Amino acid sequence: MTLSLDANATEPLRPEARAAVLAALDLPGNPSSVHAEGRAARRLLEDARATLAARFGARAQDVVFTAGGTEANALAVRGLAAGRRVLAGATEHPAVLRAAPGATLLPVLADGRIDLDALRAALAGGGPALVCLMAANNETGVLHPIAEAAALCRAHGALLHVDAVQAAGRVALDLGVADSLALSGHKMGGPKGAGALILRPGIDPAPIIAGGGQERGRRGGTEPLPAIAGLAAAAEAAQPDPRLARLRDAIESAIAALAPEARFPGATAPRLPNTSAITLPGVPAETQVIALDLAGIRVSAGAACSSGKVAQSHVLAAMGMGADAGCTIRVSLPWNVPDDAAERFVAAWAAMRAQTRQRAA
Ligand code: PLP
């Protein structure tokens, strides 16, 4: 039996989300139509909006549905940047970095967390700013100090956009002190194709897709009701699970015991409970991923979002890792990970290491 440990690429569909998608498929109306079918679709849409608002501490009218996490980030970054400098963490996801090509990058510490002194200095050094900081990094699971960063932003009159795509549902999190929060359905166990941008009251990003004025004019396009219903059901079902941290820690301690050369970038910082970056010096990540795949274990190298190719990780480079960055795989446990996952992964990893040592000898 195969074992998929690549939840940060996408979580398996939760049964609650599947049921919600199927029910929504039977509603034929367009939520913008005024007749009875349209109104039934509208009710489901607004229920989903209310669910997300309650789950993430916002008002329903401040939830904007998008086609996913990439679009939610792009809407915040492009829609709020007018008249502001954009300051972005160096380890942000391309969904943020590529939406703000002129952004000033803020360095991270060796453990992967944002350098708050650098943020303070950058905020002091210019006009109004939009700061983009992810709640959790997709490659290492490192959690950034959002509350501290938000206090600095407040003190300098800057807006704070938080990419919560990987953190939502895995750690306690709400809009809290941020001005906007990006979410993605499929990272919480919902279907692919729906996400949301959650806004603090009064924050009003300019639309990047104007279209027919849906979503209070903030995002044009007929709302994909089944995907949105699945997103809301997944958001309700996804709750922090201490079992994941136990399994992740079991994997790391077993590997540390059997391979003293192994390293775990970001492990000294607070992290998502489900994520481990594991470096095996001298063995390219792609080789490791393929060997594990042949053994039936699915993990990824660097950012799996970037279309199957293994690119140099800008995240590990920003943390000051040299050549070993290319020898790092990401193990990310899904919500339904089996209890024997740690044993099975460690056995396959040990066999992979033995093979590569034999080849090198
Ligand atoms: N932000 C982070 C931190 C991510 O990890 C990802 C996807 O991996 C995204 C944004 C993009 O989300 P989506 O796949 O829903 O477009």
mmCIF file with all atom_site columns, N, CA and C in Angstrom, residues 85 87 104-107 109 114-127 129 131 133 145 147-158:
data_model
loop_
_atom_site.group_PDB
_atom_site.id
_atom_site.type_symbol
_atom_site.label_atom_id
_atom_site.label_alt_id
_atom_site.label_comp_id
_atom_site.label_asym_id
_atom_site.label_entity_id
_atom_site.label_seq_id
_atom_site.pdbx_PDB_ins_code
_atom_site.Cartn_x
_atom_site.Cartn_y
_atom_site.Cartn_z
_atom_site.occupancy
_atom_site.B_iso_or_equiv
_atom_site.pdbx_formal_charge
_atom_site.auth_seq_id
_atom_site.auth_comp_id
_atom_site.auth_asym_id
_atom_site.auth_atom_id
_atom_site.pdbx_PDB_model_num
ATOM 1   N N  . ARG A 1 85  ? 4.397  50.886 -0.514 1.00 0.00 ? 85  ARG A N  1
ATOM 2   C CA . ARG A 1 85  ? 5.538  50.009 -0.809 1.00 0.00 ? 85  ARG A CA 1
ATOM 3   C C  . ARG A 1 85  ? 5.147  48.621 -0.326 1.00 0.00 ? 85  ARG A C  1
ATOM 4   N N  . LEU A 1 87  ? 6.439  45.189 1.274  1.00 0.00 ? 87  LEU A N  1
ATOM 5   C CA . LEU A 1 87  ? 7.540  44.526 1.969  1.00 0.00 ? 87  LEU A CA 1
ATOM 6   C C  . LEU A 1 87  ? 7.104  43.078 2.169  1.00 0.00 ? 87  LEU A C  1
ATOM 7   N N  . THR A 1 104 ? 10.143 44.745 -1.702 1.00 0.00 ? 104 THR A N  1
ATOM 8   C CA . THR A 1 104 ? 11.403 44.659 -0.954 1.00 0.00 ? 104 THR A CA 1
ATOM 9   C C  . THR A 1 104 ? 11.339 43.388 -0.127 1.00 0.00 ? 104 THR A C  1
ATOM 10  N N  . LEU A 1 105 ? 12.363 42.542 -0.247 1.00 0.00 ? 105 LEU A N  1
ATOM 11  C CA . LEU A 1 105 ? 12.337 41.275 0.489  1.00 0.00 ? 105 LEU A CA 1
ATOM 12  C C  . LEU A 1 105 ? 12.939 41.450 1.878  1.00 0.00 ? 105 LEU A C  1
ATOM 13  N N  . LEU A 1 106 ? 12.236 40.925 2.866  1.00 0.00 ? 106 LEU A N  1
ATOM 14  C CA . LEU A 1 106 ? 12.705 41.007 4.251  1.00 0.00 ? 106 LEU A CA 1
ATOM 15  C C  . LEU A 1 106 ? 13.418 39.704 4.593  1.00 0.00 ? 106 LEU A C  1
ATOM 16  N N  . PRO A 1 107 ? 14.621 39.782 5.154  1.00 0.00 ? 107 PRO A N  1
ATOM 17  C CA . PRO A 1 107 ? 15.366 38.554 5.440  1.00 0.00 ? 107 PRO A CA 1
ATOM 18  C C  . PRO A 1 107 ? 14.718 37.726 6.557  1.00 0.00 ? 107 PRO A C  1
ATOM 19  N N  . LEU A 1 109 ? 15.661 34.732 9.699  1.00 0.00 ? 109 LEU A N  1
ATOM 20  C CA . LEU A 1 109 ? 16.750 34.230 10.535 1.00 0.00 ? 109 LEU A CA 1
ATOM 21  C C  . LEU A 1 109 ? 17.105 32.817 10.056 1.00 0.00 ? 109 LEU A C  1
ATOM 22  N N  . ILE A 1 114 ? 10.872 35.276 10.264 1.00 0.00 ? 114 ILE A N  1
ATOM 23  C CA . ILE A 1 114 ? 11.158 36.624 9.773  1.00 0.00 ? 114 ILE A CA 1
ATOM 24  C C  . ILE A 1 114 ? 12.057 37.364 10.772 1.00 0.00 ? 114 ILE A C  1
ATOM 25  N N  . ASP A 1 115 ? 12.971 38.172 10.255 1.00 0.00 ? 115 ASP A N  1
ATOM 26  C CA . ASP A 1 115 ? 13.845 38.982 11.097 1.00 0.00 ? 115 ASP A CA 1
ATOM 27  C C  . ASP A 1 115 ? 13.066 40.256 11.477 1.00 0.00 ? 115 ASP A C  1
ATOM 28  N N  . LEU A 1 116 ? 12.570 40.284 12.700 1.00 0.00 ? 116 LEU A N  1
ATOM 29  C CA . LEU A 1 116 ? 11.699 41.401 13.113 1.00 0.00 ? 116 LEU A CA 1
ATOM 30  C C  . LEU A 1 116 ? 12.459 42.727 13.164 1.00 0.00 ? 116 LEU A C  1
ATOM 31  N N  . ASP A 1 117 ? 13.774 42.667 13.435 1.00 0.00 ? 117 ASP A N  1
ATOM 32  C CA . ASP A 1 117 ? 14.553 43.924 13.436 1.00 0.00 ? 117 ASP A CA 1
ATOM 33  C C  . ASP A 1 117 ? 14.610 44.496 12.026 1.00 0.00 ? 117 ASP A C  1
ATOM 34  N N  . ALA A 1 118 ? 14.753 43.599 11.044 1.00 0.00 ? 118 ALA A N  1
ATOM 35  C CA . ALA A 1 118 ? 14.785 44.059 9.647  1.00 0.00 ? 118 ALA A CA 1
ATOM 36  C C  . ALA A 1 118 ? 13.428 44.631 9.256  1.00 0.00 ? 118 ALA A C  1
ATOM 37  N N  . LEU A 1 119 ? 12.350 44.006 9.736  1.00 0.00 ? 119 LEU A N  1
ATOM 38  C CA . LEU A 1 119 ? 11.007 44.532 9.437  1.00 0.00 ? 119 LEU A CA 1
ATOM 39  C C  . LEU A 1 119 ? 10.850 45.923 10.050 1.00 0.00 ? 119 LEU A C  1
ATOM 40  N N  . ARG A 1 120 ? 11.286 46.051 11.312 1.00 0.00 ? 120 ARG A N  1
ATOM 41  C CA . ARG A 1 120 ? 11.172 47.347 12.007 1.00 0.00 ? 120 ARG A CA 1
ATOM 42  C C  . ARG A 1 120 ? 11.931 48.418 11.229 1.00 0.00 ? 120 ARG A C  1
ATOM 43  N N  . ALA A 1 121 ? 13.151 48.093 10.805 1.00 0.00 ? 121 ALA A N  1
ATOM 44  C CA . ALA A 1 121 ? 13.983 49.074 10.090 1.00 0.00 ? 121 ALA A CA 1
ATOM 45  C C  . ALA A 1 121 ? 13.329 49.432 8.753  1.00 0.00 ? 121 ALA A C  1
ATOM 46  N N  . ALA A 1 122 ? 12.793 48.426 8.057  1.00 0.00 ? 122 ALA A N  1
ATOM 47  C CA . ALA A 1 122 ? 12.185 48.694 6.747  1.00 0.00 ? 122 ALA A CA 1
ATOM 48  C C  . ALA A 1 122 ? 10.944 49.570 6.908  1.00 0.00 ? 122 ALA A C  1
ATOM 49  N N  . LEU A 1 123 ? 10.173 49.316 7.961  1.00 0.00 ? 123 LEU A N  1
ATOM 50  C CA . LEU A 1 123 ? 8.959  50.109 8.176  1.00 0.00 ? 123 LEU A CA 1
ATOM 51  C C  . LEU A 1 123 ? 9.300  51.553 8.514  1.00 0.00 ? 123 LEU A C  1
ATOM 52  N N  . ALA A 1 124 ? 10.410 51.731 9.231  1.00 0.00 ? 124 ALA A N  1
ATOM 53  C CA . ALA A 1 124 ? 10.804 53.083 9.648  1.00 0.00 ? 124 ALA A CA 1
ATOM 54  C C  . ALA A 1 124 ? 11.325 53.887 8.465  1.00 0.00 ? 124 ALA A C  1
ATOM 55  N N  . GLY A 1 125 ? 11.749 53.170 7.415  1.00 0.00 ? 125 GLY A N  1
ATOM 56  C CA . GLY A 1 125 ? 12.512 53.853 6.366  1.00 0.00 ? 125 GLY A CA 1
ATOM 57  C C  . GLY A 1 125 ? 11.727 54.376 5.186  1.00 0.00 ? 125 GLY A C  1
ATOM 58  N N  . GLY A 1 126 ? 10.437 54.612 5.278  1.00 0.00 ? 126 GLY A N  1
ATOM 59  C CA . GLY A 1 126 ? 9.771  55.108 4.062  1.00 0.00 ? 126 GLY A CA 1
ATOM 60  C C  . GLY A 1 126 ? 8.311  55.408 4.287  1.00 0.00 ? 126 GLY A C  1
ATOM 61  N N  . GLY A 1 127 ? 7.566  55.529 3.185  1.00 0.00 ? 127 GLY A N  1
ATOM 62  C CA . GLY A 1 127 ? 6.153  55.894 3.245  1.00 0.00 ? 127 GLY A CA 1
ATOM 63  C C  . GLY A 1 127 ? 5.279  54.711 3.611  1.00 0.00 ? 127 GLY A C  1
ATOM 64  N N  . ALA A 1 129 ? 3.164  51.381 3.843  1.00 0.00 ? 129 ALA A N  1
ATOM 65  C CA . ALA A 1 129 ? 3.617  50.062 3.385  1.00 0.00 ? 129 ALA A CA 1
ATOM 66  C C  . ALA A 1 129 ? 2.508  49.026 3.501  1.00 0.00 ? 129 ALA A C  1
ATOM 67  N N  . VAL A 1 131 ? 2.718  45.025 4.231  1.00 0.00 ? 131 VAL A N  1
ATOM 68  C CA . VAL A 1 131 ? 3.641  43.947 4.609  1.00 0.00 ? 131 VAL A CA 1
ATOM 69  C C  . VAL A 1 131 ? 2.960  42.613 4.330  1.00 0.00 ? 131 VAL A C  1
ATOM 70  N N  . LEU A 1 133 ? 3.301  38.614 5.004  1.00 0.00 ? 133 LEU A N  1
ATOM 71  C CA . LEU A 1 133 ? 4.016  37.622 5.817  1.00 0.00 ? 133 LEU A CA 1
ATOM 72  C C  . LEU A 1 133 ? 3.142  36.389 5.955  1.00 0.00 ? 133 LEU A C  1
ATOM 73  N N  . PRO A 1 145 ? 6.241  34.933 13.500 1.00 0.00 ? 145 PRO A N  1
ATOM 74  C CA . PRO A 1 145 ? 5.647  35.634 14.655 1.00 0.00 ? 145 PRO A CA 1
ATOM 75  C C  . PRO A 1 145 ? 4.681  36.721 14.180 1.00 0.00 ? 145 PRO A C  1
ATOM 76  N N  . ALA A 1 147 ? 1.853  37.957 15.432 1.00 0.00 ? 147 ALA A N  1
ATOM 77  C CA . ALA A 1 147 ? 1.369  38.974 16.377 1.00 0.00 ? 147 ALA A CA 1
ATOM 78  C C  . ALA A 1 147 ? 2.409  40.087 16.540 1.00 0.00 ? 147 ALA A C  1
ATOM 79  N N  . GLU A 1 148 ? 3.685  39.707 16.642 1.00 0.00 ? 148 GLU A N  1
ATOM 80  C CA . GLU A 1 148 ? 4.752  40.715 16.794 1.00 0.00 ? 148 GLU A CA 1
ATOM 81  C C  . GLU A 1 148 ? 4.857  41.564 15.533 1.00 0.00 ? 148 GLU A C  1
ATOM 82  N N  . ALA A 1 149 ? 4.792  40.895 14.377 1.00 0.00 ? 149 ALA A N  1
ATOM 83  C CA . ALA A 1 149 ? 4.872  41.642 13.111 1.00 0.00 ? 149 ALA A CA 1
ATOM 84  C C  . ALA A 1 149 ? 3.687  42.595 12.990 1.00 0.00 ? 149 ALA A C  1
ATOM 85  N N  . ALA A 1 150 ? 2.508  42.133 13.420 1.00 0.00 ? 150 ALA A N  1
ATOM 86  C CA . ALA A 1 150 ? 1.310  42.983 13.326 1.00 0.00 ? 150 ALA A CA 1
ATOM 87  C C  . ALA A 1 150 ? 1.446  44.210 14.218 1.00 0.00 ? 150 ALA A C  1
ATOM 88  N N  . ALA A 1 151 ? 2.024  44.023 15.397 1.00 0.00 ? 151 ALA A N  1
ATOM 89  C CA . ALA A 1 151 ? 2.196  45.170 16.307 1.00 0.00 ? 151 ALA A CA 1
ATOM 90  C C  . ALA A 1 151 ? 3.117  46.204 15.656 1.00 0.00 ? 151 ALA A C  1
ATOM 91  N N  . LEU A 1 152 ? 4.173  45.737 14.999 1.00 0.00 ? 152 LEU A N  1
ATOM 92  C CA . LEU A 1 152 ? 5.083  46.671 14.309 1.00 0.00 ? 152 LEU A CA 1
ATOM 93  C C  . LEU A 1 152 ? 4.345  47.387 13.174 1.00 0.00 ? 152 LEU A C  1
ATOM 94  N N  . CYS A 1 153 ? 3.557  46.621 12.425 1.00 0.00 ? 153 CYS A N  1
ATOM 95  C CA . CYS A 1 153 ? 2.814  47.230 11.304 1.00 0.00 ? 153 CYS A CA 1
ATOM 96  C C  . CYS A 1 153 ? 1.870  48.303 11.831 1.00 0.00 ? 153 CYS A C  1
ATOM 97  N N  . ARG A 1 154 ? 1.147  47.954 12.904 1.00 0.00 ? 154 ARG A N  1
ATOM 98  C CA . ARG A 1 154 ? 0.212  48.931 13.502 1.00 0.00 ? 154 ARG A CA 1
ATOM 99  C C  . ARG A 1 154 ? 0.941  50.222 13.875 1.00 0.00 ? 154 ARG A C  1
ATOM 100 N N  . ALA A 1 155 ? 2.075  50.024 14.554 1.00 0.00 ? 155 ALA A N  1
ATOM 101 C CA . ALA A 1 155 ? 2.814  51.189 15.062 1.00 0.00 ? 155 ALA A CA 1
ATOM 102 C C  . ALA A 1 155 ? 3.266  52.102 13.923 1.00 0.00 ? 155 ALA A C  1
ATOM 103 N N  . HIS A 1 156 ? 3.452  51.519 12.729 1.00 0.00 ? 156 HIS A N  1
ATOM 104 C CA . HIS A 1 156 ? 3.937  52.326 11.596 1.00 0.00 ? 156 HIS A CA 1
ATOM 105 C C  . HIS A 1 156 ? 2.841  52.609 10.574 1.00 0.00 ? 156 HIS A C  1
ATOM 106 N N  . GLY A 1 157 ? 1.597  52.287 10.911 1.00 0.00 ? 157 GLY A N  1
ATOM 107 C CA . GLY A 1 157 ? 0.490  52.564 9.992  1.00 0.00 ? 157 GLY A CA 1
ATOM 108 C C  . GLY A 1 157 ? 0.524  51.716 8.731  1.00 0.00 ? 157 GLY A C  1
ATOM 109 N N  . ALA A 1 158 ? 1.188  50.559 8.799  1.00 0.00 ? 158 ALA A N  1
ATOM 110 C CA . ALA A 1 158 ? 1.271  49.685 7.611  1.00 0.00 ? 158 ALA A CA 1
ATOM 111 C C  . ALA A 1 158 ? 0.156  48.654 7.647  1.00 0.00 ? 158 ALA A C  1
#
